[in-house]
Short mmCIF file of C-alpha atoms in Angstrom, two decimals:
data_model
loop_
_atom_site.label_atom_id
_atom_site.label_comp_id
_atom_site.label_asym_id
_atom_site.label_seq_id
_atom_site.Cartn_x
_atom_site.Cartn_y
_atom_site.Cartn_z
CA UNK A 1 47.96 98.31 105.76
CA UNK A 2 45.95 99.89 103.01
CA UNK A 3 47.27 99.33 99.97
CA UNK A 4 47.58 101.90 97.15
CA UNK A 5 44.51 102.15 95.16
CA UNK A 6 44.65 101.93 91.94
CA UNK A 7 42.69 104.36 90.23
CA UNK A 8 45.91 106.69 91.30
CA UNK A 9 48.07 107.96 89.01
CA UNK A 10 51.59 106.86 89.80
CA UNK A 11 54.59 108.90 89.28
CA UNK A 12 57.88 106.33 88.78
CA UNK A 13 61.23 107.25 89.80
CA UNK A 14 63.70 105.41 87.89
CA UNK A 15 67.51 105.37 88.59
CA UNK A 16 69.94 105.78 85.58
CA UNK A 17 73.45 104.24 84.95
CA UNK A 18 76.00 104.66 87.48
CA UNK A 19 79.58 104.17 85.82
CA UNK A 20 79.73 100.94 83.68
CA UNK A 21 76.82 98.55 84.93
CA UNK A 22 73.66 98.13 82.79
CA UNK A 23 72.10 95.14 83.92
CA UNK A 24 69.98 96.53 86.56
CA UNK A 25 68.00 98.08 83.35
CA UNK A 26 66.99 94.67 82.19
CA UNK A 27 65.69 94.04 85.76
CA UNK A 28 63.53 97.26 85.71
CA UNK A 29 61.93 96.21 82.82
CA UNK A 30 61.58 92.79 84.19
CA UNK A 31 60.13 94.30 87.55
CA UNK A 32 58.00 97.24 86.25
CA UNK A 33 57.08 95.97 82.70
CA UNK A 34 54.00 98.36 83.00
CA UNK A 35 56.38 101.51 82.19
CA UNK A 36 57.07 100.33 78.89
CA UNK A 37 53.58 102.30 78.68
CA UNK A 38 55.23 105.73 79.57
CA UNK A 39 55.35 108.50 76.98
CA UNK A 40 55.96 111.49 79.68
CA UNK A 41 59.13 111.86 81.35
CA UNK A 42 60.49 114.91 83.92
CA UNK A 43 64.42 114.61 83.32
CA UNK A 44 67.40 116.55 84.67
CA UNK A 45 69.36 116.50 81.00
CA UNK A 46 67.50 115.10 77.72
CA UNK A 47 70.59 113.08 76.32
CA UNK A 48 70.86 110.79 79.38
CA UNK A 49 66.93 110.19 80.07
CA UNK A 50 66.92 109.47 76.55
CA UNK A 51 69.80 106.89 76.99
CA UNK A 52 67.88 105.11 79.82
CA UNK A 53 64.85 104.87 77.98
CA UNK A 54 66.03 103.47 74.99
CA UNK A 55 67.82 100.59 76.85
CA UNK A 56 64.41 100.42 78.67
CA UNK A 57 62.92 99.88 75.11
CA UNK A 58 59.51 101.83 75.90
CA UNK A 59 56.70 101.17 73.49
CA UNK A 60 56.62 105.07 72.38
CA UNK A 61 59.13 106.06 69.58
CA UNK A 62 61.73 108.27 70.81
CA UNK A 63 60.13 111.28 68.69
CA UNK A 64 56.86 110.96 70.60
CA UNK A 65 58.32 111.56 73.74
CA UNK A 66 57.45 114.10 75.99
CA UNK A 67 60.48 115.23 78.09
CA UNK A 68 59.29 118.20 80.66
CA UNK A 69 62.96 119.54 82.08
CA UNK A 70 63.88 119.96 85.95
CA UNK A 71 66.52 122.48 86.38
CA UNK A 72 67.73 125.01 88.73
CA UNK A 73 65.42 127.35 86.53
CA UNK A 74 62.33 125.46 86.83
CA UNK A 75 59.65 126.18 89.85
CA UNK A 76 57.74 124.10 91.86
CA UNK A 77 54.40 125.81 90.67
CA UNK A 78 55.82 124.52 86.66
CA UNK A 79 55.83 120.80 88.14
CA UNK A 80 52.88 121.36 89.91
CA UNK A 81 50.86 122.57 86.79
CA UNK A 82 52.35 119.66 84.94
CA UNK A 83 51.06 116.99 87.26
CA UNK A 84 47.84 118.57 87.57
CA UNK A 85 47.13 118.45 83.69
CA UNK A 86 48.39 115.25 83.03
CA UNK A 87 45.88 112.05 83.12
CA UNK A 88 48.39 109.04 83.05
CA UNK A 89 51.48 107.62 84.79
CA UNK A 90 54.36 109.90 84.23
CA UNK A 91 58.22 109.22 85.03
CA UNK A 92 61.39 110.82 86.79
CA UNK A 93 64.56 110.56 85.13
CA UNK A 94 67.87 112.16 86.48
CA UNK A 95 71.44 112.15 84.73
CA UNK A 96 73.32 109.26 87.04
CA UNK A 97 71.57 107.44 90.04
CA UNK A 98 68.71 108.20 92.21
CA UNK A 99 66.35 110.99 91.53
CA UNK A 100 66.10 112.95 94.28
CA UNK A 101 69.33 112.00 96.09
CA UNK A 102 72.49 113.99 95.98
CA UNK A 103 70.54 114.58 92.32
CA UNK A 104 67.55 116.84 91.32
CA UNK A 105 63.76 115.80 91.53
CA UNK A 106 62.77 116.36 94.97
CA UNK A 107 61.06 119.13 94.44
CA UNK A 108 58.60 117.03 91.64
CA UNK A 109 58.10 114.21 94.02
CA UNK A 110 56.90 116.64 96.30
CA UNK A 111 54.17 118.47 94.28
CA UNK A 112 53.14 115.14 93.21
CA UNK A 113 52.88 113.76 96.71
CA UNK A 114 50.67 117.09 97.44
CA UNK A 115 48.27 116.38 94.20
CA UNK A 116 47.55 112.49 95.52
CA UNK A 117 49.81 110.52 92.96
CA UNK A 118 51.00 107.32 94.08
CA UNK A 119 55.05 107.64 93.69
CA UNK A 120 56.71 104.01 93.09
CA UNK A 121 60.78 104.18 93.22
CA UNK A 122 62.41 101.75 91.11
CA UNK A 123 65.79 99.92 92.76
CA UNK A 124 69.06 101.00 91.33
CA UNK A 125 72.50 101.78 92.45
CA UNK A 126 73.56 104.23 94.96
CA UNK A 127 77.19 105.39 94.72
CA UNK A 128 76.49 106.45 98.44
CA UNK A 129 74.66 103.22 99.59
CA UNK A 130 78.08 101.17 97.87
CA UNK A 131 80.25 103.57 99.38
CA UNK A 132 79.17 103.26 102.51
CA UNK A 133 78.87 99.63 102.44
CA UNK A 134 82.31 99.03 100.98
CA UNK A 135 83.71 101.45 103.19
CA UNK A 136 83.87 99.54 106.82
CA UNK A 137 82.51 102.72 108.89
CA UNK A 138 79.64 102.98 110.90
CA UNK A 139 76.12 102.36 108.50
CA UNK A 140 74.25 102.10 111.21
CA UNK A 141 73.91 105.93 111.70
CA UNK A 142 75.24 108.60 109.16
CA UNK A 143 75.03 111.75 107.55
CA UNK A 144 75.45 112.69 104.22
CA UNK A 145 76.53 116.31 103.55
CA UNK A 146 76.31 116.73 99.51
CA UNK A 147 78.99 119.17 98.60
CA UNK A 148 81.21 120.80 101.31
CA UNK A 149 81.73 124.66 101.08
CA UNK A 150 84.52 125.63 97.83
CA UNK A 151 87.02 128.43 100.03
CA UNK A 152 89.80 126.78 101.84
CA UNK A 153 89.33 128.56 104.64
CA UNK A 154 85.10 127.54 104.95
CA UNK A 155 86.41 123.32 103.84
CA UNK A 156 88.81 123.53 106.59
CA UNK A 157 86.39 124.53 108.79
CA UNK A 158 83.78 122.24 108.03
CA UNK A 159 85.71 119.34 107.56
CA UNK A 160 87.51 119.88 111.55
CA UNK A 161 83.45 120.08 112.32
CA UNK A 162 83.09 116.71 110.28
CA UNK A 163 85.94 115.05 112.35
CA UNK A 164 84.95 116.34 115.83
CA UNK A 165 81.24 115.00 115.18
CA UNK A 166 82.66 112.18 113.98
CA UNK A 167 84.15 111.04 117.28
CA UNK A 168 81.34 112.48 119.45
CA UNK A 169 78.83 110.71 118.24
CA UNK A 170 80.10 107.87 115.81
CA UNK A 171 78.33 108.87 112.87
CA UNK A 172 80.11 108.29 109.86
CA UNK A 173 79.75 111.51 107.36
CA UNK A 174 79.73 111.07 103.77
CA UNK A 175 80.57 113.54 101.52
CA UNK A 176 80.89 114.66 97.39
CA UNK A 177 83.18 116.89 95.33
CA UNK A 178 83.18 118.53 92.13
CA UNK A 179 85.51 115.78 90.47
CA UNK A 180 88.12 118.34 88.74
CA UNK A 181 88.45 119.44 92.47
CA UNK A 182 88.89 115.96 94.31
CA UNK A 183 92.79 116.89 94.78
CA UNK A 184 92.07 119.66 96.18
CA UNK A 185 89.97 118.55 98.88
CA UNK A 186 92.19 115.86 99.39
CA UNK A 187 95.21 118.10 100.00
CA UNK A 188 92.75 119.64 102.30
CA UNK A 189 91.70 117.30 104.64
CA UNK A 190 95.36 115.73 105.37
CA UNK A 191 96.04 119.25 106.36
CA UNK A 192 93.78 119.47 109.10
CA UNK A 193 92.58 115.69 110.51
CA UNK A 194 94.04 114.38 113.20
CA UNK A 195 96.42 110.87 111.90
CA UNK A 196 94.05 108.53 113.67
CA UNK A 197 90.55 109.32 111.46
CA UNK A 198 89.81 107.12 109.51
CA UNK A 199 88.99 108.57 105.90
CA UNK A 200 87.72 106.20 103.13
CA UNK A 201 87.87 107.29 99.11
CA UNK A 202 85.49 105.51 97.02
CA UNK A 203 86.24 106.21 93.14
CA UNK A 204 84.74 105.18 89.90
CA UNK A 205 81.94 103.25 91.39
CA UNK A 206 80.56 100.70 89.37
CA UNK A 207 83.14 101.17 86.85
CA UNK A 208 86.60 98.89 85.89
CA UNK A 209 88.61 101.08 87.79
CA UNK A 210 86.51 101.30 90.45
CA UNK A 211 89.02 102.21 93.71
CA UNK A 212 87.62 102.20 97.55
CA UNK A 213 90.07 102.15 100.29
CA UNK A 214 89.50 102.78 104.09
CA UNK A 215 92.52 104.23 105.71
CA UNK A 216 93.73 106.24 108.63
CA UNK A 217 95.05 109.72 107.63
CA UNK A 218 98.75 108.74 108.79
CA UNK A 219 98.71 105.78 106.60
CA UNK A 220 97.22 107.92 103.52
CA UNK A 221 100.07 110.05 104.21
CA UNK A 222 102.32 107.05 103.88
CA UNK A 223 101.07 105.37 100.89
CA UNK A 224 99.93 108.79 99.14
CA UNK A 225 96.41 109.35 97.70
CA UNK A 226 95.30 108.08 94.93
CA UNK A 227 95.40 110.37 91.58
CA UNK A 228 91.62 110.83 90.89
CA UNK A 229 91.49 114.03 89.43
CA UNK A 230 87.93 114.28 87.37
CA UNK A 231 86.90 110.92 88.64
CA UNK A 232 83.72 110.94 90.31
CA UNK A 233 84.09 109.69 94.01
CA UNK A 234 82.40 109.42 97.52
CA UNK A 235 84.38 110.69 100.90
CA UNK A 236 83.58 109.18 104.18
CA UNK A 237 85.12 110.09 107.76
CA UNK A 238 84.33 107.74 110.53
CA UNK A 239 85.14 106.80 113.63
CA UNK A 240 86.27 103.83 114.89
CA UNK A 241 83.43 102.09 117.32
CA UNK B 1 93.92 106.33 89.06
CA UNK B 2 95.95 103.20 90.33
CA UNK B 3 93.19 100.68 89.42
CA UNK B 4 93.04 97.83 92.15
CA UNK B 5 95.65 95.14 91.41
CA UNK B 6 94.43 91.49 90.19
CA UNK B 7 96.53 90.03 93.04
CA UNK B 8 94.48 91.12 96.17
CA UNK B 9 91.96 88.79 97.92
CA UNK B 10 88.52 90.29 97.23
CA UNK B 11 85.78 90.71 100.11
CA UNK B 12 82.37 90.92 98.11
CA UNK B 13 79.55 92.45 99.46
CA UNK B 14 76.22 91.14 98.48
CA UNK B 15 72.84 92.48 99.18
CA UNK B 16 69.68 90.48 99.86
CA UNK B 17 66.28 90.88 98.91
CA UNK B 18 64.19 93.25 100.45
CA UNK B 19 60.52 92.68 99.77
CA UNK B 20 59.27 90.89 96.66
CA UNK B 21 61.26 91.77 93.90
CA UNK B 22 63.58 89.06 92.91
CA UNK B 23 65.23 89.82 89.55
CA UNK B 24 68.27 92.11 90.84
CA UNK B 25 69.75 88.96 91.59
CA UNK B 26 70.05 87.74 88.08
CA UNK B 27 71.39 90.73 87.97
CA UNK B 28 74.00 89.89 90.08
CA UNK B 29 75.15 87.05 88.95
CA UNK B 30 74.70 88.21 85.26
CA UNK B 31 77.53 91.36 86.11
CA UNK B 32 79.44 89.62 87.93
CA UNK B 33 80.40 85.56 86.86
CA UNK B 34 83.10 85.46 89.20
CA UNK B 35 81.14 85.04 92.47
CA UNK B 36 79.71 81.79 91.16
CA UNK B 37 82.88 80.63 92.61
CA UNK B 38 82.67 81.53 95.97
CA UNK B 39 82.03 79.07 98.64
CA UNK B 40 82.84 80.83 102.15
CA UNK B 41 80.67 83.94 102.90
CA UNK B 42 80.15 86.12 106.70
CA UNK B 43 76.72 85.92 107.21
CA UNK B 44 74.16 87.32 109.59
CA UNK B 45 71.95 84.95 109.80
CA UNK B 46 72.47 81.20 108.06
CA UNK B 47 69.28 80.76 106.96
CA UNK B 48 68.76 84.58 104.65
CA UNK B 49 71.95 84.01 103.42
CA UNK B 50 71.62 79.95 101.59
CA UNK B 51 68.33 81.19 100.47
CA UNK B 52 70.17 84.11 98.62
CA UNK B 53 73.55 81.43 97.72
CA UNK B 54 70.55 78.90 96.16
CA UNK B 55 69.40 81.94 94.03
CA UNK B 56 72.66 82.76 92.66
CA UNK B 57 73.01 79.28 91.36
CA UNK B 58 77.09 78.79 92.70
CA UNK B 59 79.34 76.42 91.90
CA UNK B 60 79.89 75.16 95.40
CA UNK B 61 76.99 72.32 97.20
CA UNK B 62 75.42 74.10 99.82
CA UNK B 63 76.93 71.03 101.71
CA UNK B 64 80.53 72.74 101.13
CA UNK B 65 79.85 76.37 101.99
CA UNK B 66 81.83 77.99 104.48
CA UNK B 67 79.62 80.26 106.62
CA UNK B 68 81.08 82.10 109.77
CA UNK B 69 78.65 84.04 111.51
CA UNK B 70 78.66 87.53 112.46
CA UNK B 71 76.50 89.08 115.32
CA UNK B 72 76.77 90.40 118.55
CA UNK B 73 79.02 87.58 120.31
CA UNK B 74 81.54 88.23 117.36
CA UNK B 75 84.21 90.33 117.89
CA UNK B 76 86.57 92.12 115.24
CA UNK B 77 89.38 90.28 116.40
CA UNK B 78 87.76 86.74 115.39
CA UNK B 79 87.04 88.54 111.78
CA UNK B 80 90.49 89.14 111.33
CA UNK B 81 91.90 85.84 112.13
CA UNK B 82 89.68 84.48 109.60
CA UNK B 83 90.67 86.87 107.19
CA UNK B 84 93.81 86.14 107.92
CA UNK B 85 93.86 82.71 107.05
CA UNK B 86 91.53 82.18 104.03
CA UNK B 87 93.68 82.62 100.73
CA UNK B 88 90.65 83.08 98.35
CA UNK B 89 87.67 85.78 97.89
CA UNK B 90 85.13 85.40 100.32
CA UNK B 91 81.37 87.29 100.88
CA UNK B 92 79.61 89.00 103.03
CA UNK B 93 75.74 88.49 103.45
CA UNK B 94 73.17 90.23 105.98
CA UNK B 95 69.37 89.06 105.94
CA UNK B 96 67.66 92.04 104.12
CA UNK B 97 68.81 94.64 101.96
CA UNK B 98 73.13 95.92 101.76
CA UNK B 99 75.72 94.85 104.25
CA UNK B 100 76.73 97.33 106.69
CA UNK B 101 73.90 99.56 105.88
CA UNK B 102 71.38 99.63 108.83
CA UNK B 103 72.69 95.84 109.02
CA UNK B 104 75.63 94.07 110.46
CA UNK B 105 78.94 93.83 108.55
CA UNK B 106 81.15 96.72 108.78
CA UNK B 107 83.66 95.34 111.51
CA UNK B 108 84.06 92.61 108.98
CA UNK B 109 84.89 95.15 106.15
CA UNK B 110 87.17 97.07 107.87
CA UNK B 111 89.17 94.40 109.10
CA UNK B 112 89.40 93.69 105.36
CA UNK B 113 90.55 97.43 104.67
CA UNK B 114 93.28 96.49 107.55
CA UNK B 115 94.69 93.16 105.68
CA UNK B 116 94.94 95.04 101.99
CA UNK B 117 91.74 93.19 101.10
CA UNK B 118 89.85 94.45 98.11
CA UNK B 119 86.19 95.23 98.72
CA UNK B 120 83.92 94.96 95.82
CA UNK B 121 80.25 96.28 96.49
CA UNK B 122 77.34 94.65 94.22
CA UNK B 123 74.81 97.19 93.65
CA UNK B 124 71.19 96.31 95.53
CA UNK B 125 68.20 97.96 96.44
CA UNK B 126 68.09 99.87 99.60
CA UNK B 127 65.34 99.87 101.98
CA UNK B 128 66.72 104.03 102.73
CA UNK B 129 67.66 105.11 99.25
CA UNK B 130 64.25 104.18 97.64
CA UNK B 131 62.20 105.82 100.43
CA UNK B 132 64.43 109.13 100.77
CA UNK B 133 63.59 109.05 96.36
CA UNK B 134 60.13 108.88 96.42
CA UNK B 135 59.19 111.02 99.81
CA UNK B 136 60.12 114.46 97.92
CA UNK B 137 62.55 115.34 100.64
CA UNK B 138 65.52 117.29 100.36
CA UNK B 139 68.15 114.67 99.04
CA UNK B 140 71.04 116.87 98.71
CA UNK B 141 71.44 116.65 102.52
CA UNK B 142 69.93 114.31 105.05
CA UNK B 143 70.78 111.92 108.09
CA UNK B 144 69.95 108.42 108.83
CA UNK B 145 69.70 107.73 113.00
CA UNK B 146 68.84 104.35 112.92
CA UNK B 147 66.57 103.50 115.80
CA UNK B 148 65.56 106.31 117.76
CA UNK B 149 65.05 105.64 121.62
CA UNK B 150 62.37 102.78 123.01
CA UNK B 151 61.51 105.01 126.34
CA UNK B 152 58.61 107.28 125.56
CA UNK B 153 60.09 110.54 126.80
CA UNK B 154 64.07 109.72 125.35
CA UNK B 155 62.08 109.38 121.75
CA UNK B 156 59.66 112.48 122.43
CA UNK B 157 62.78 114.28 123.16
CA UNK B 158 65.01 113.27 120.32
CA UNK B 159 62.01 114.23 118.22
CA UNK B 160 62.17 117.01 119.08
CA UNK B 161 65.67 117.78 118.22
CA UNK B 162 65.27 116.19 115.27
CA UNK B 163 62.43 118.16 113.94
CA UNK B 164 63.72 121.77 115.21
CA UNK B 165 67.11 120.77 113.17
CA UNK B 166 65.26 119.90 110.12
CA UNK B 167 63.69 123.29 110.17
CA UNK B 168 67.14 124.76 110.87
CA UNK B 169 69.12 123.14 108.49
CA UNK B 170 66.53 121.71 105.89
CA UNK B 171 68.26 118.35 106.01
CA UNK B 172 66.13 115.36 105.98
CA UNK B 173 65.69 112.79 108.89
CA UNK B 174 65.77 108.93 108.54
CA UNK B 175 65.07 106.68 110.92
CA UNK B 176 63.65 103.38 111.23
CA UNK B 177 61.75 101.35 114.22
CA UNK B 178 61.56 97.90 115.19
CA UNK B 179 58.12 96.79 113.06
CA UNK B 180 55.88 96.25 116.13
CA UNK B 181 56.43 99.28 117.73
CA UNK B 182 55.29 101.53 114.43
CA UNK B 183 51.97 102.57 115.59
CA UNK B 184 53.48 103.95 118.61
CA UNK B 185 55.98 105.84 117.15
CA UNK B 186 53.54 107.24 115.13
CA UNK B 187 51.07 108.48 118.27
CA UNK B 188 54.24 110.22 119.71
CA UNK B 189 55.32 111.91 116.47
CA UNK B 190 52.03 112.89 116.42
CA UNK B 191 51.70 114.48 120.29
CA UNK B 192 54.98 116.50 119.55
CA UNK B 193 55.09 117.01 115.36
CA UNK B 194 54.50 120.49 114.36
CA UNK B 195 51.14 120.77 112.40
CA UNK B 196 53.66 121.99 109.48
CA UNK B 197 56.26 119.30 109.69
CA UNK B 198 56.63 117.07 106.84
CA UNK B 199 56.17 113.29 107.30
CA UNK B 200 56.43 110.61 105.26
CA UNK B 201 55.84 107.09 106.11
CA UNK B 202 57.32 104.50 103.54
CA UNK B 203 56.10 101.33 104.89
CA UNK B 204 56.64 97.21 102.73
CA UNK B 205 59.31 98.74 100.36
CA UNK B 206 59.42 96.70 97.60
CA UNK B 207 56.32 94.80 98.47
CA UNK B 208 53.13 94.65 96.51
CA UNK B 209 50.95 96.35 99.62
CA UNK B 210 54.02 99.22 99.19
CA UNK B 211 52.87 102.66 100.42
CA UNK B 212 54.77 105.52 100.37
CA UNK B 213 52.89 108.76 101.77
CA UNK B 214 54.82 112.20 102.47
CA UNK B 215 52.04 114.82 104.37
CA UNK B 216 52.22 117.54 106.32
CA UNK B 217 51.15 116.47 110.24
CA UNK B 218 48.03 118.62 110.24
CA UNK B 219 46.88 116.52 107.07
CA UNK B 220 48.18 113.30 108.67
CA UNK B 221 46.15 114.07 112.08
CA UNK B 222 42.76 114.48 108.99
CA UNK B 223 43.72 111.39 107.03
CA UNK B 224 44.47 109.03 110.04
CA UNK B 225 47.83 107.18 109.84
CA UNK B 226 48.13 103.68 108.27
CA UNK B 227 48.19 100.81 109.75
CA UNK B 228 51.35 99.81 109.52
CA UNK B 229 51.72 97.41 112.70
CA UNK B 230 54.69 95.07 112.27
CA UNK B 231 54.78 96.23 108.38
CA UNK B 232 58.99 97.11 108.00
CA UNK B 233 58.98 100.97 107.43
CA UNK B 234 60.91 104.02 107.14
CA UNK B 235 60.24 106.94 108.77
CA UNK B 236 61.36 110.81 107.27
CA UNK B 237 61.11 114.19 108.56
CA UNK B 238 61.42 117.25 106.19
CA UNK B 239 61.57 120.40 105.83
CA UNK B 240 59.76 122.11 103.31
CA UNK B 241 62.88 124.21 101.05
#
């Protein structure tokens, strides 16, 4: 296998905290300690990459640091023209987790795959890799759906979609919520799944509270759903194979 | 939220290495104390699993572990009688990367879910996460198949469908293929691939020969794929959005 050269210029992703857990920062900079050399940075928010960084303890001051933002409002021709002017290793920095899953940055790794960068992804927690994991359903294939659609009518419909798929093929399908509207959804899906799906609710990963329970619908209705109103969480449906 | 009660058994799910990188399990055993004292763990294979125990420096002789397989021959029943009976926390191992994920150990955690167990996920790399990060693929929606099919035209064909729903729906593809048989997957992607379809190969994750590539076909078909025989990899398909 040919290795990666190294007269590239490499483009790190780096994961930020997930709920309570920061020791996985001391192994970064135990694994990588070449990006304590980093002074450029794309990040989704500037108050959380700069949180990450400084528990990274880079060698550049904080006040030297050059953030370049990725937002909704940002094109791929901006990143592009950003990589192509820069002549060092650069970083990728998004608010919680993964860049680049169920988070912005694709669209950077991207343009830098096209200009010839090498791009090296640092290990850190997935709230969708522990969900899944914790959650007994099938990991062996899955889908993961990002946000289902906000009008009742469009959830309901996509959710019995969910469910049908679910027992035609086995796949276990993960989805996320806008936290203030996890109720909602909740209320939601017991209206329309049949009591034998099973429906897992993994809340306030990596956190004290941290709550992950795989049940069938007729025993959520028993025992009642959790109250996790505003607390960030994972949704699974799977089938039982 | 109800938080999860001190009283429950716990069923702790630990990932193994994948690749080189060693120092997420300080990690573990830094964030969590309280596994030191485990001394009966599920495992997939005996051998992964003492080499990760020895690393995490427990309290119990490897002479006094506990280790009850899981594989093929097991069935869910035999998980739940020994859940039933063991009135401690106990772990669950696979050989590379997180539990359940692309690797045995799900039957085992939903048993758990069944007997009121509480399942407590330690955060590790994974193999799919890092890859779908760096390839610059849409991570907002994607799907992981597993292996696709071994006979030539069953793989050409699911391809296929694979590629025309990426284009459709602009979610990403995962899959993965038993090591030896990379190069051939390759030559078929190749004979039915779009010349516009995005590909990325991200072959010895967390390795120091690590390569991580996303191109178009057309510029794959120029370049000349890597070789990648036997090499563990992860395959994506994407659509440009």
């Amino acid at each position: 296998m040919p290795s990666n050269e190294s007269c590239e210029q490499i483009l790190y992703i780096l994961p930020n905290l997930i709920g309570e857990h920061e020791a996985f920062i001391e192994m970064i900079a135990i694994e990588h300690p070449e990006i304590k050399k980093l002074n450029h940075f794309f990040v989704e928010k500037e108050k959380p990459a700069r949180a990450l960084v400084k528990r990274l303890h880079l060698e550049t001051p904080q006040n030297d640091l050059l953030l370049t933002p990725i937002g909704k409002h940002q094109s791929s021709t901006t990143y592009l023209n950003v990589l192509k002017k820069v002549k060092y290793d650069i970083g990728l920095i998004s608010d919680a987790g993964v860049p680049g899953v169920a988070d912005p940055g694709s669209t950077v790794v991207l343009e830098a795959h096209k200009l010839g960068f090498q791009v090296v992804p640092l290990a850190g927690p997935s709230s969708i890799i522990n969900a899944l994991s914790a959650s007994g359903l099938n990991g062996q294939q899955f889908t993961f759906h990002g946000y289902l659609p906000v009008r009742t009518e469009d959830l309901k419909a996509k959710l019995t979609d969910i469910i049908r798929d679910s027992v035609r093929t086995a796949f276990t399908h993960i989805f996320i919520e806008t936290p203030y509207r996890n109720m909602k959804l909740l209320e939601t899906l017991q209206q329309v799944a049949p009591e034998n799906t099973l429906f897992c609710i993994a809340a306030g990963i990596q956190t004290s509270n941290e709550f992950i329970r795989t049940r069938r619908i007729a025993e959520w209705k028993n025992s009642g759903f959790p109250n996790i109103h505003k607390v960030p969480a994972v949704f699974l449906i799977g089938h039982n194979i």
